[in-house]
Short mmCIF file of C-alpha atoms and ligand atoms in Angstrom, two decimals:
data_model
loop_
_atom_site.label_atom_id
_atom_site.label_comp_id
_atom_site.label_asym_id
_atom_site.label_seq_id
_atom_site.Cartn_x
_atom_site.Cartn_y
_atom_site.Cartn_z
CA MET A 1 -21.87 -13.53 -1.84
CA SER A 2 -22.49 -13.95 -5.57
CA ILE A 3 -20.66 -12.58 -8.56
CA ARG A 4 -22.75 -12.09 -11.72
CA ILE A 5 -22.17 -10.51 -15.02
CA ILE A 6 -24.35 -7.22 -15.01
CA GLY A 7 -23.44 -5.47 -18.35
CA THR A 8 -21.91 -6.66 -21.48
CA GLY A 9 -20.79 -4.10 -24.53
CA SER A 10 -18.98 -4.45 -27.54
CA TYR A 11 -17.83 -2.21 -30.25
CA VAL A 12 -16.02 -2.73 -34.45
CA PRO A 13 -15.14 0.24 -36.11
CA GLU A 14 -17.36 1.72 -39.02
CA ARG A 15 -15.01 0.81 -41.81
CA VAL A 16 -15.50 -2.14 -43.68
CA LEU A 17 -12.84 -4.22 -45.51
CA THR A 18 -14.29 -6.83 -47.81
CA ASN A 19 -12.85 -9.77 -49.46
CA GLN A 20 -12.79 -8.07 -52.54
CA ASP A 21 -10.82 -5.11 -51.06
CA LEU A 22 -8.37 -7.58 -50.25
CA GLU A 23 -8.13 -9.07 -53.76
CA LYS A 24 -6.72 -5.81 -54.54
CA MET A 25 -4.13 -5.54 -52.03
CA VAL A 26 -2.58 -9.43 -52.17
CA ASP A 27 -2.63 -12.45 -54.18
CA THR A 28 -6.17 -13.90 -52.82
CA THR A 29 -9.64 -14.44 -53.97
CA ASP A 30 -12.81 -13.76 -52.33
CA GLU A 31 -13.57 -17.52 -52.87
CA TRP A 32 -10.29 -18.94 -51.28
CA ILE A 33 -10.94 -16.85 -48.17
CA THR A 34 -14.61 -17.58 -47.86
CA SER A 35 -14.11 -21.31 -47.99
CA ARG A 36 -10.97 -21.70 -46.25
CA THR A 37 -12.18 -19.25 -43.22
CA GLY A 38 -15.66 -18.38 -43.56
CA ILE A 39 -14.79 -14.60 -43.60
CA GLN A 40 -16.53 -12.09 -45.80
CA GLU A 41 -15.47 -8.78 -44.37
CA ARG A 42 -13.65 -7.41 -41.13
CA HIS A 43 -13.71 -3.81 -39.54
CA ILE A 44 -10.66 -1.86 -39.61
CA ALA A 45 -10.06 1.03 -36.97
CA GLY A 46 -8.22 4.53 -38.68
CA GLU A 47 -5.03 5.64 -37.75
CA GLY A 48 -5.93 7.66 -34.92
CA VAL A 49 -7.84 5.18 -33.06
CA PHE A 50 -6.05 3.43 -30.62
CA THR A 51 -6.92 -0.08 -28.53
CA SER A 52 -7.70 2.31 -25.80
CA ASP A 53 -10.28 4.26 -27.72
CA LEU A 54 -11.77 0.99 -28.63
CA SER A 55 -12.15 -0.33 -25.37
CA ALA A 56 -13.81 2.81 -24.15
CA GLU A 57 -16.30 2.14 -26.55
CA ALA A 58 -17.23 -1.04 -25.28
CA ALA A 59 -16.96 -0.03 -21.78
CA LYS A 60 -19.43 2.76 -21.90
CA ARG A 61 -21.76 0.05 -23.63
CA ALA A 62 -21.32 -2.25 -20.83
CA LEU A 63 -21.27 0.24 -17.93
CA GLU A 64 -24.62 1.80 -19.26
CA MET A 65 -26.29 -1.82 -19.54
CA ALA A 66 -25.00 -2.50 -15.84
CA GLY A 67 -26.28 0.99 -14.74
CA ILE A 68 -23.44 2.17 -12.81
CA THR A 69 -20.74 4.69 -13.35
CA ALA A 70 -17.21 4.37 -14.29
CA ASP A 71 -15.82 5.91 -10.87
CA GLN A 72 -17.75 2.62 -9.23
CA LEU A 73 -15.24 0.58 -10.70
CA ASP A 74 -12.51 -1.30 -8.43
CA LEU A 75 -10.74 -3.13 -11.46
CA ILE A 76 -10.16 -2.78 -14.98
CA SER A 77 -8.62 -6.02 -16.47
CA VAL A 78 -7.61 -5.04 -20.45
CA ALA A 79 -6.86 -8.48 -22.24
CA THR A 80 -4.73 -7.10 -25.32
CA VAL A 81 -1.73 -7.90 -27.90
CA THR A 82 -1.67 -4.66 -29.17
CA PRO A 83 -1.61 -1.97 -26.22
CA ASP A 84 -1.61 1.57 -27.37
CA THR A 85 2.39 1.54 -25.80
CA THR A 86 4.13 -1.29 -23.83
CA PHE A 87 3.72 0.85 -20.96
CA PRO A 88 1.74 2.42 -19.32
CA SER A 89 -0.85 -0.08 -19.77
CA THR A 90 -4.03 0.31 -22.02
CA ALA A 91 -5.81 -0.20 -18.87
CA CYS A 92 -4.72 2.88 -17.25
CA VAL A 93 -5.39 5.06 -20.54
CA LEU A 94 -8.93 3.69 -20.38
CA GLN A 95 -9.26 4.45 -16.78
CA ARG A 96 -8.66 7.68 -17.81
CA LYS A 97 -10.52 8.08 -20.98
CA ILE A 98 -13.76 6.86 -18.99
CA GLY A 99 -13.20 8.72 -15.74
CA ALA A 100 -12.95 5.07 -13.77
CA VAL A 101 -10.88 7.25 -11.00
CA ASN A 102 -11.03 4.67 -8.32
CA ALA A 103 -9.78 1.34 -10.35
CA ALA A 104 -6.84 -0.58 -10.24
CA CYS A 105 -5.67 -1.29 -13.73
CA TYR A 106 -3.77 -4.03 -15.72
CA ASP A 107 -3.36 -5.52 -18.93
CA LEU A 108 -2.96 -9.19 -19.73
CA VAL A 109 -1.65 -10.89 -22.40
CA ALA A 110 -3.07 -14.40 -23.48
CA ALA A 111 -3.69 -13.10 -27.32
CA CYS A 112 -7.24 -14.45 -28.35
CA THR A 113 -7.88 -16.24 -25.33
CA GLY A 114 -7.46 -12.99 -23.74
CA LEU A 115 -10.98 -12.41 -22.57
CA ILE A 116 -11.33 -15.71 -20.99
CA TYR A 117 -8.11 -15.17 -18.82
CA SER A 118 -8.87 -11.90 -18.01
CA LEU A 119 -12.35 -13.26 -16.76
CA GLU A 120 -10.87 -15.84 -14.97
CA VAL A 121 -8.12 -13.53 -13.31
CA ALA A 122 -10.88 -10.76 -12.32
CA TYR A 123 -13.51 -13.45 -11.24
CA SER A 124 -10.90 -15.15 -9.11
CA LEU A 125 -9.67 -11.45 -7.55
CA LEU A 126 -13.53 -10.74 -6.89
CA LYS A 127 -13.94 -14.05 -5.20
CA ALA A 128 -10.80 -13.92 -2.76
CA SER A 129 -11.09 -10.30 -1.90
CA SER A 130 -14.14 -10.74 0.26
CA GLY A 131 -15.79 -7.62 -0.79
CA LYS A 132 -12.79 -5.44 -1.06
CA TYR A 133 -13.28 -4.93 -5.03
CA ARG A 134 -16.94 -5.12 -5.88
CA TYR A 135 -17.17 -3.95 -9.53
CA ALA A 136 -14.75 -5.18 -12.16
CA LEU A 137 -14.40 -3.82 -15.81
CA VAL A 138 -13.14 -7.27 -17.69
CA LEU A 139 -12.46 -6.30 -21.26
CA GLY A 140 -10.74 -8.04 -24.54
CA ALA A 141 -9.47 -5.32 -27.25
CA ASP A 142 -7.00 -5.47 -29.87
CA LYS A 143 -6.40 -3.25 -33.11
CA LEU A 144 -4.81 -6.18 -35.14
CA SER A 145 -4.82 -4.13 -38.15
CA SER A 146 -1.81 -2.00 -36.68
CA ILE A 147 0.38 -5.56 -36.60
CA VAL A 148 -0.99 -7.43 -39.50
CA ASP A 149 1.29 -7.47 -42.35
CA TRP A 150 -0.77 -6.22 -45.47
CA THR A 151 1.59 -7.72 -47.86
CA ASP A 152 1.33 -11.37 -46.25
CA ARG A 153 -1.81 -12.99 -47.88
CA SER A 154 -1.70 -15.78 -45.26
CA THR A 155 -2.71 -13.54 -42.51
CA CYS A 156 -3.84 -10.51 -43.48
CA ILE A 157 -7.47 -12.01 -44.91
CA LEU A 158 -8.13 -13.07 -41.42
CA PHE A 159 -7.85 -10.32 -38.44
CA GLY A 160 -10.06 -7.42 -37.88
CA ASP A 161 -10.48 -4.71 -35.20
CA GLY A 162 -12.65 -4.70 -32.09
CA SER A 163 -13.41 -4.65 -28.39
CA SER A 164 -15.47 -6.12 -25.79
CA ALA A 165 -16.42 -5.91 -22.44
CA VAL A 166 -18.08 -7.35 -19.49
CA VAL A 167 -18.89 -5.96 -15.96
CA LEU A 168 -18.89 -8.18 -12.87
CA LYS A 169 -20.50 -7.39 -9.71
CA ASN A 170 -19.65 -9.07 -6.57
CA ASP A 171 -22.77 -8.88 -3.90
CA PRO A 172 -22.46 -9.88 -0.89
CA ASP A 173 -26.22 -9.73 0.05
CA ASP A 174 -26.83 -11.97 -3.23
CA HIS A 175 -26.84 -15.58 -2.38
CA SER A 176 -27.67 -16.94 -5.85
CA PRO A 177 -24.78 -18.91 -7.86
CA ASP A 178 -21.87 -17.13 -9.54
CA PHE A 179 -21.74 -16.97 -13.11
CA VAL A 180 -18.65 -19.46 -13.60
CA VAL A 181 -19.69 -22.73 -13.18
CA ALA A 182 -16.52 -24.24 -14.28
CA SER A 183 -13.46 -22.93 -15.89
CA LYS A 184 -9.91 -23.98 -17.38
CA ILE A 185 -7.04 -22.09 -18.82
CA GLY A 186 -3.77 -23.18 -20.26
CA ALA A 187 -0.73 -23.05 -22.07
CA ASN A 188 2.14 -24.68 -23.60
CA GLY A 189 5.15 -22.68 -24.23
CA ASN A 190 6.83 -24.93 -26.43
CA TYR A 191 4.78 -23.09 -29.21
CA THR A 192 6.08 -19.93 -28.64
CA ASP A 193 7.13 -19.83 -32.37
CA LEU A 194 3.99 -20.70 -34.35
CA LEU A 195 2.30 -17.46 -33.80
CA LYS A 196 4.29 -14.32 -32.65
CA LEU A 197 5.41 -10.59 -33.14
CA PRO A 198 8.90 -11.26 -33.13
CA ALA A 199 10.40 -7.50 -32.56
CA GLY A 200 9.69 -4.90 -30.38
CA GLY A 201 10.27 -6.49 -27.23
CA SER A 202 13.72 -7.19 -24.94
CA ALA A 203 14.22 -10.11 -26.88
CA MET A 204 14.86 -8.26 -30.32
CA PRO A 205 14.47 -4.32 -29.52
CA ALA A 206 13.53 -1.92 -32.54
CA SER A 207 16.14 -1.28 -35.15
CA HIS A 208 16.21 -0.69 -38.60
CA ALA A 209 16.99 -4.48 -39.42
CA THR A 210 13.69 -5.28 -37.68
CA VAL A 211 12.04 -2.75 -39.54
CA ASP A 212 13.56 -3.80 -43.12
CA ASN A 213 12.68 -7.41 -41.75
CA ARG A 214 9.08 -7.15 -41.07
CA LEU A 215 9.37 -8.09 -37.75
CA HIS A 216 6.79 -6.07 -36.19
CA TYR A 217 4.09 -7.83 -37.78
CA ILE A 218 2.22 -10.91 -36.71
CA HIS A 219 4.17 -13.86 -37.93
CA MET A 220 2.21 -17.39 -37.64
CA ALA A 221 2.39 -21.20 -39.14
CA GLY A 222 -1.30 -21.52 -39.91
CA LYS A 223 -1.91 -24.84 -40.44
CA GLU A 224 0.24 -26.24 -37.24
CA VAL A 225 -2.04 -23.58 -35.34
CA PHE A 226 -5.11 -24.89 -36.80
CA LYS A 227 -4.53 -28.48 -35.56
CA LEU A 228 -3.56 -27.26 -32.12
CA ALA A 229 -6.27 -24.99 -31.80
CA VAL A 230 -9.19 -27.55 -32.14
CA ASN A 231 -7.57 -29.85 -29.72
CA GLY A 232 -7.03 -27.01 -27.32
CA MET A 233 -10.41 -25.92 -27.50
CA ALA A 234 -12.21 -29.38 -27.48
CA ASP A 235 -10.14 -30.62 -24.56
CA SER A 236 -10.60 -27.57 -22.29
CA CYS A 237 -14.52 -27.63 -23.13
CA LYS A 238 -14.64 -31.55 -22.37
CA TYR A 239 -12.70 -30.40 -18.70
CA VAL A 240 -15.35 -28.00 -18.25
CA MET A 241 -18.38 -29.97 -18.69
CA ASN A 242 -17.15 -33.25 -17.12
CA VAL A 243 -15.98 -31.23 -13.73
CA SER A 244 -19.39 -29.30 -13.74
CA GLY A 245 -21.16 -32.51 -14.89
CA VAL A 246 -23.18 -30.43 -17.17
CA ARG A 247 -24.08 -32.54 -20.72
CA PRO A 248 -23.53 -31.14 -24.20
CA GLU A 249 -27.32 -31.22 -24.56
CA GLU A 250 -27.80 -28.76 -21.87
CA ILE A 251 -25.91 -25.91 -22.98
CA ALA A 252 -27.91 -23.16 -24.62
CA TRP A 253 -25.08 -21.69 -26.55
CA VAL A 254 -21.39 -22.17 -27.20
CA ILE A 255 -19.29 -19.23 -28.32
CA PRO A 256 -16.01 -20.36 -29.67
CA HIS A 257 -13.04 -17.70 -30.66
CA GLN A 258 -13.86 -16.70 -34.16
CA ALA A 259 -10.76 -18.01 -35.88
CA ASN A 260 -11.69 -19.71 -38.62
CA LYS A 261 -15.10 -21.53 -39.44
CA ARG A 262 -13.34 -24.77 -39.86
CA ILE A 263 -11.86 -24.87 -36.81
CA ILE A 264 -15.11 -24.00 -34.94
CA SER A 265 -16.63 -27.02 -36.97
CA ALA A 266 -14.17 -29.40 -36.08
CA ALA A 267 -14.29 -28.30 -32.17
CA ALA A 268 -18.25 -28.74 -32.22
CA GLN A 269 -17.85 -31.95 -34.14
CA ARG A 270 -15.43 -33.29 -31.28
CA LEU A 271 -17.78 -32.19 -28.55
CA ASN A 272 -21.14 -33.21 -29.74
CA LEU A 273 -22.59 -30.14 -30.14
CA PRO A 274 -24.82 -29.29 -32.68
CA LEU A 275 -23.88 -26.08 -34.78
CA GLU A 276 -27.23 -24.85 -34.36
CA ARG A 277 -26.03 -23.78 -30.80
CA VAL A 278 -22.74 -22.99 -31.71
CA TYR A 279 -22.54 -18.74 -32.18
CA VAL A 280 -20.83 -17.68 -35.17
CA ASN A 281 -20.66 -14.19 -36.52
CA ILE A 282 -16.84 -14.57 -38.31
CA GLU A 283 -18.61 -13.89 -41.68
CA HIS A 284 -18.65 -9.99 -40.62
CA ILE A 285 -16.08 -9.62 -38.23
CA GLY A 286 -13.18 -11.77 -38.56
CA ASN A 287 -10.70 -13.03 -35.96
CA THR A 288 -10.60 -9.98 -33.42
CA SER A 289 -8.36 -11.64 -31.07
CA ALA A 290 -9.14 -10.67 -27.38
CA ALA A 291 -12.13 -9.28 -28.59
CA SER A 292 -13.70 -12.14 -30.31
CA VAL A 293 -15.63 -14.11 -27.52
CA GLY A 294 -16.89 -10.98 -25.82
CA ILE A 295 -18.20 -9.78 -28.93
CA CYS A 296 -20.19 -12.57 -29.63
CA LEU A 297 -21.42 -12.66 -25.91
CA ASP A 298 -22.42 -9.27 -26.24
CA GLU A 299 -24.48 -9.86 -29.53
CA LEU A 300 -26.25 -12.61 -27.97
CA ASN A 301 -26.99 -10.77 -24.97
CA ARG A 302 -28.52 -7.45 -26.78
CA ALA A 303 -30.53 -9.82 -29.38
CA GLY A 304 -32.14 -11.35 -26.19
CA LYS A 305 -31.22 -14.74 -26.74
CA LEU A 306 -29.82 -15.59 -23.47
CA LYS A 307 -32.31 -16.50 -20.91
CA THR A 308 -31.52 -16.72 -16.89
CA GLY A 309 -30.24 -20.05 -15.98
CA ASP A 310 -28.90 -20.73 -19.48
CA TYR A 311 -25.64 -22.71 -19.91
CA ILE A 312 -23.33 -20.82 -22.08
CA LEU A 313 -19.92 -22.35 -22.81
CA THR A 314 -16.87 -19.87 -24.14
CA THR A 315 -13.79 -21.29 -25.55
CA ALA A 316 -10.58 -19.83 -27.24
CA PHE A 317 -6.82 -20.39 -27.93
CA GLY A 318 -4.12 -18.30 -29.31
CA GLY A 319 -0.68 -17.57 -29.22
CA GLY A 320 1.33 -18.82 -26.28
CA LEU A 321 0.09 -21.00 -27.37
CA THR A 322 -2.89 -20.55 -24.99
CA TRP A 323 -6.31 -22.02 -24.50
CA GLY A 324 -9.24 -22.10 -22.33
CA ALA A 325 -12.95 -22.41 -21.56
CA MET A 326 -15.66 -20.96 -19.25
CA LEU A 327 -18.61 -22.52 -18.60
CA MET A 328 -21.01 -19.77 -17.50
CA ARG A 329 -24.53 -19.87 -16.16
CA TRP A 330 -26.23 -16.80 -17.31
CA THR A 331 -28.18 -14.73 -14.16
O1 UT7 B 1 -6.51 -16.97 -33.30
C1 UT7 B 1 -5.68 -17.67 -33.65
C2 UT7 B 1 -4.94 -17.30 -34.72
N1 UT7 B 1 -4.50 -18.21 -35.91
C3 UT7 B 1 -5.43 -18.93 -36.64
O2 UT7 B 1 -6.46 -19.12 -36.05
C4 UT7 B 1 -4.69 -19.62 -37.75
C5 UT7 B 1 -5.86 -21.14 -37.83
N2 UT7 B 1 -5.08 -21.53 -39.05
C6 UT7 B 1 -5.98 -21.27 -40.32
O3 UT7 B 1 -6.88 -20.89 -40.14
C7 UT7 B 1 -5.28 -21.65 -41.83
O4 UT7 B 1 -4.31 -22.65 -41.55
C8 UT7 B 1 -5.37 -20.75 -42.66
C9 UT7 B 1 -6.48 -19.94 -42.83
C10 UT7 B 1 -4.06 -19.67 -42.07
C11 UT7 B 1 -4.83 -21.15 -43.86
O5 UT7 B 1 -5.44 -22.31 -44.39
P1 UT7 B 1 -5.07 -23.55 -45.02
O6 UT7 B 1 -5.89 -24.29 -45.34
O7 UT7 B 1 -4.22 -24.14 -43.59
O8 UT7 B 1 -3.96 -23.34 -46.06
P2 UT7 B 1 -2.41 -23.35 -46.09
O9 UT7 B 1 -1.75 -22.60 -45.15
O10 UT7 B 1 -2.16 -24.89 -46.06
O11 UT7 B 1 -2.35 -23.13 -47.85
C12 UT7 B 1 -2.55 -23.63 -48.81
C13 UT7 B 1 -2.36 -22.71 -50.24
C14 UT7 B 1 -0.69 -22.63 -50.31
O12 UT7 B 1 -0.61 -22.68 -51.31
P3 UT7 B 1 0.25 -24.10 -52.28
O13 UT7 B 1 1.44 -23.84 -51.23
O14 UT7 B 1 -0.55 -25.11 -51.67
O15 UT7 B 1 0.41 -23.48 -53.51
C15 UT7 B 1 -1.28 -21.04 -49.82
O16 UT7 B 1 -0.05 -20.56 -50.60
O17 UT7 B 1 -2.90 -21.78 -49.83
C16 UT7 B 1 -2.34 -20.63 -50.37
N3 UT7 B 1 -2.61 -19.38 -49.43
C17 UT7 B 1 -3.64 -18.66 -50.12
N4 UT7 B 1 -3.95 -18.68 -51.14
C18 UT7 B 1 -4.98 -17.65 -51.31
C19 UT7 B 1 -2.51 -19.01 -48.41
N5 UT7 B 1 -3.16 -17.89 -48.24
C20 UT7 B 1 -3.63 -17.83 -49.35
C21 UT7 B 1 -4.84 -16.52 -49.47
N6 UT7 B 1 -5.42 -16.58 -50.89
N7 UT7 B 1 -4.98 -15.69 -48.75
#
């Protein structure tokens, strides 16, 4: 039995919001945003486009590459912090939109670490199911523009919309190694206040006061998250390299969550990983939360830059706080 990635897909909406556009919206400059984050532009979905629509685009592309139809899927796992609705799950809406009539569906919340959590859970289900689940569609998708406070210059400059999808196949007749070499996901609930959307849940249901106080938007303590992000990504990467015995110089590509170019550089430095092998697309995509790592993976894959046997190290951190790393072998 072997579990492999047989398709990837990603999508960002057409509309681009540049730093120059943001200069007209809040008290900021292109120079500040570029030098502090590395971001020059991000993509923003229109009002009638939901996370399930973003997901459907990435899903269709991944299924096409995989060469399977949606009705062959047994499982849909959507990582998101911006579901279409609290319930039903975005995975269920996506199931309808792509016609995946045979798939069990669930959403998963791990913020920007979402895709790595989603891959870990779906992979483990496939592995444990002895063939019950054969094909899984694993997504990270977020329409962050729907929860960004466009009057808060410390957060609105960071985020963009996007989606990514991976098709996993569990093949009982294939005896090649699984795509997961080693993985580590973690969390620390003591830091729940550092990055959150305060209202709209059972702790603070929506009311006139929550709307008036702008509590339905992202609230973030950027500096604190920055430090913990570097530690979370570096430590989880070290863990997967240690348990697998794979050395930094053997890794073909590192795909870090695209939150801030300075965070990426600091983590790479800690791991002795040369920046030429660290994939960065933050300039044009911004921080797309759960979609981020998968968009990078798909871009590398479609550019033909992933070779059979390559080690690919993915890592992310996000609200929760959550973090994780997955060392993959490209098959
Ligand atoms: O996926 C996980 C999501 N979270 C993150 O990735 C966040 C990680 N944190 C960061 O990326 C950085 O902390 C930020 C980019 C958010 C902020 O950068 P920083 O270097 O930590 O800046 P700061 O918050 O210390 O602010 C420095 C100054 C402040 O002014 P004063 O108090 O020194 O006068 C801010 O008010 O920069 C000011 N500032 C801005 N100035 C121009 C904050 N945002 C802006 C802005 N334009 N957009």
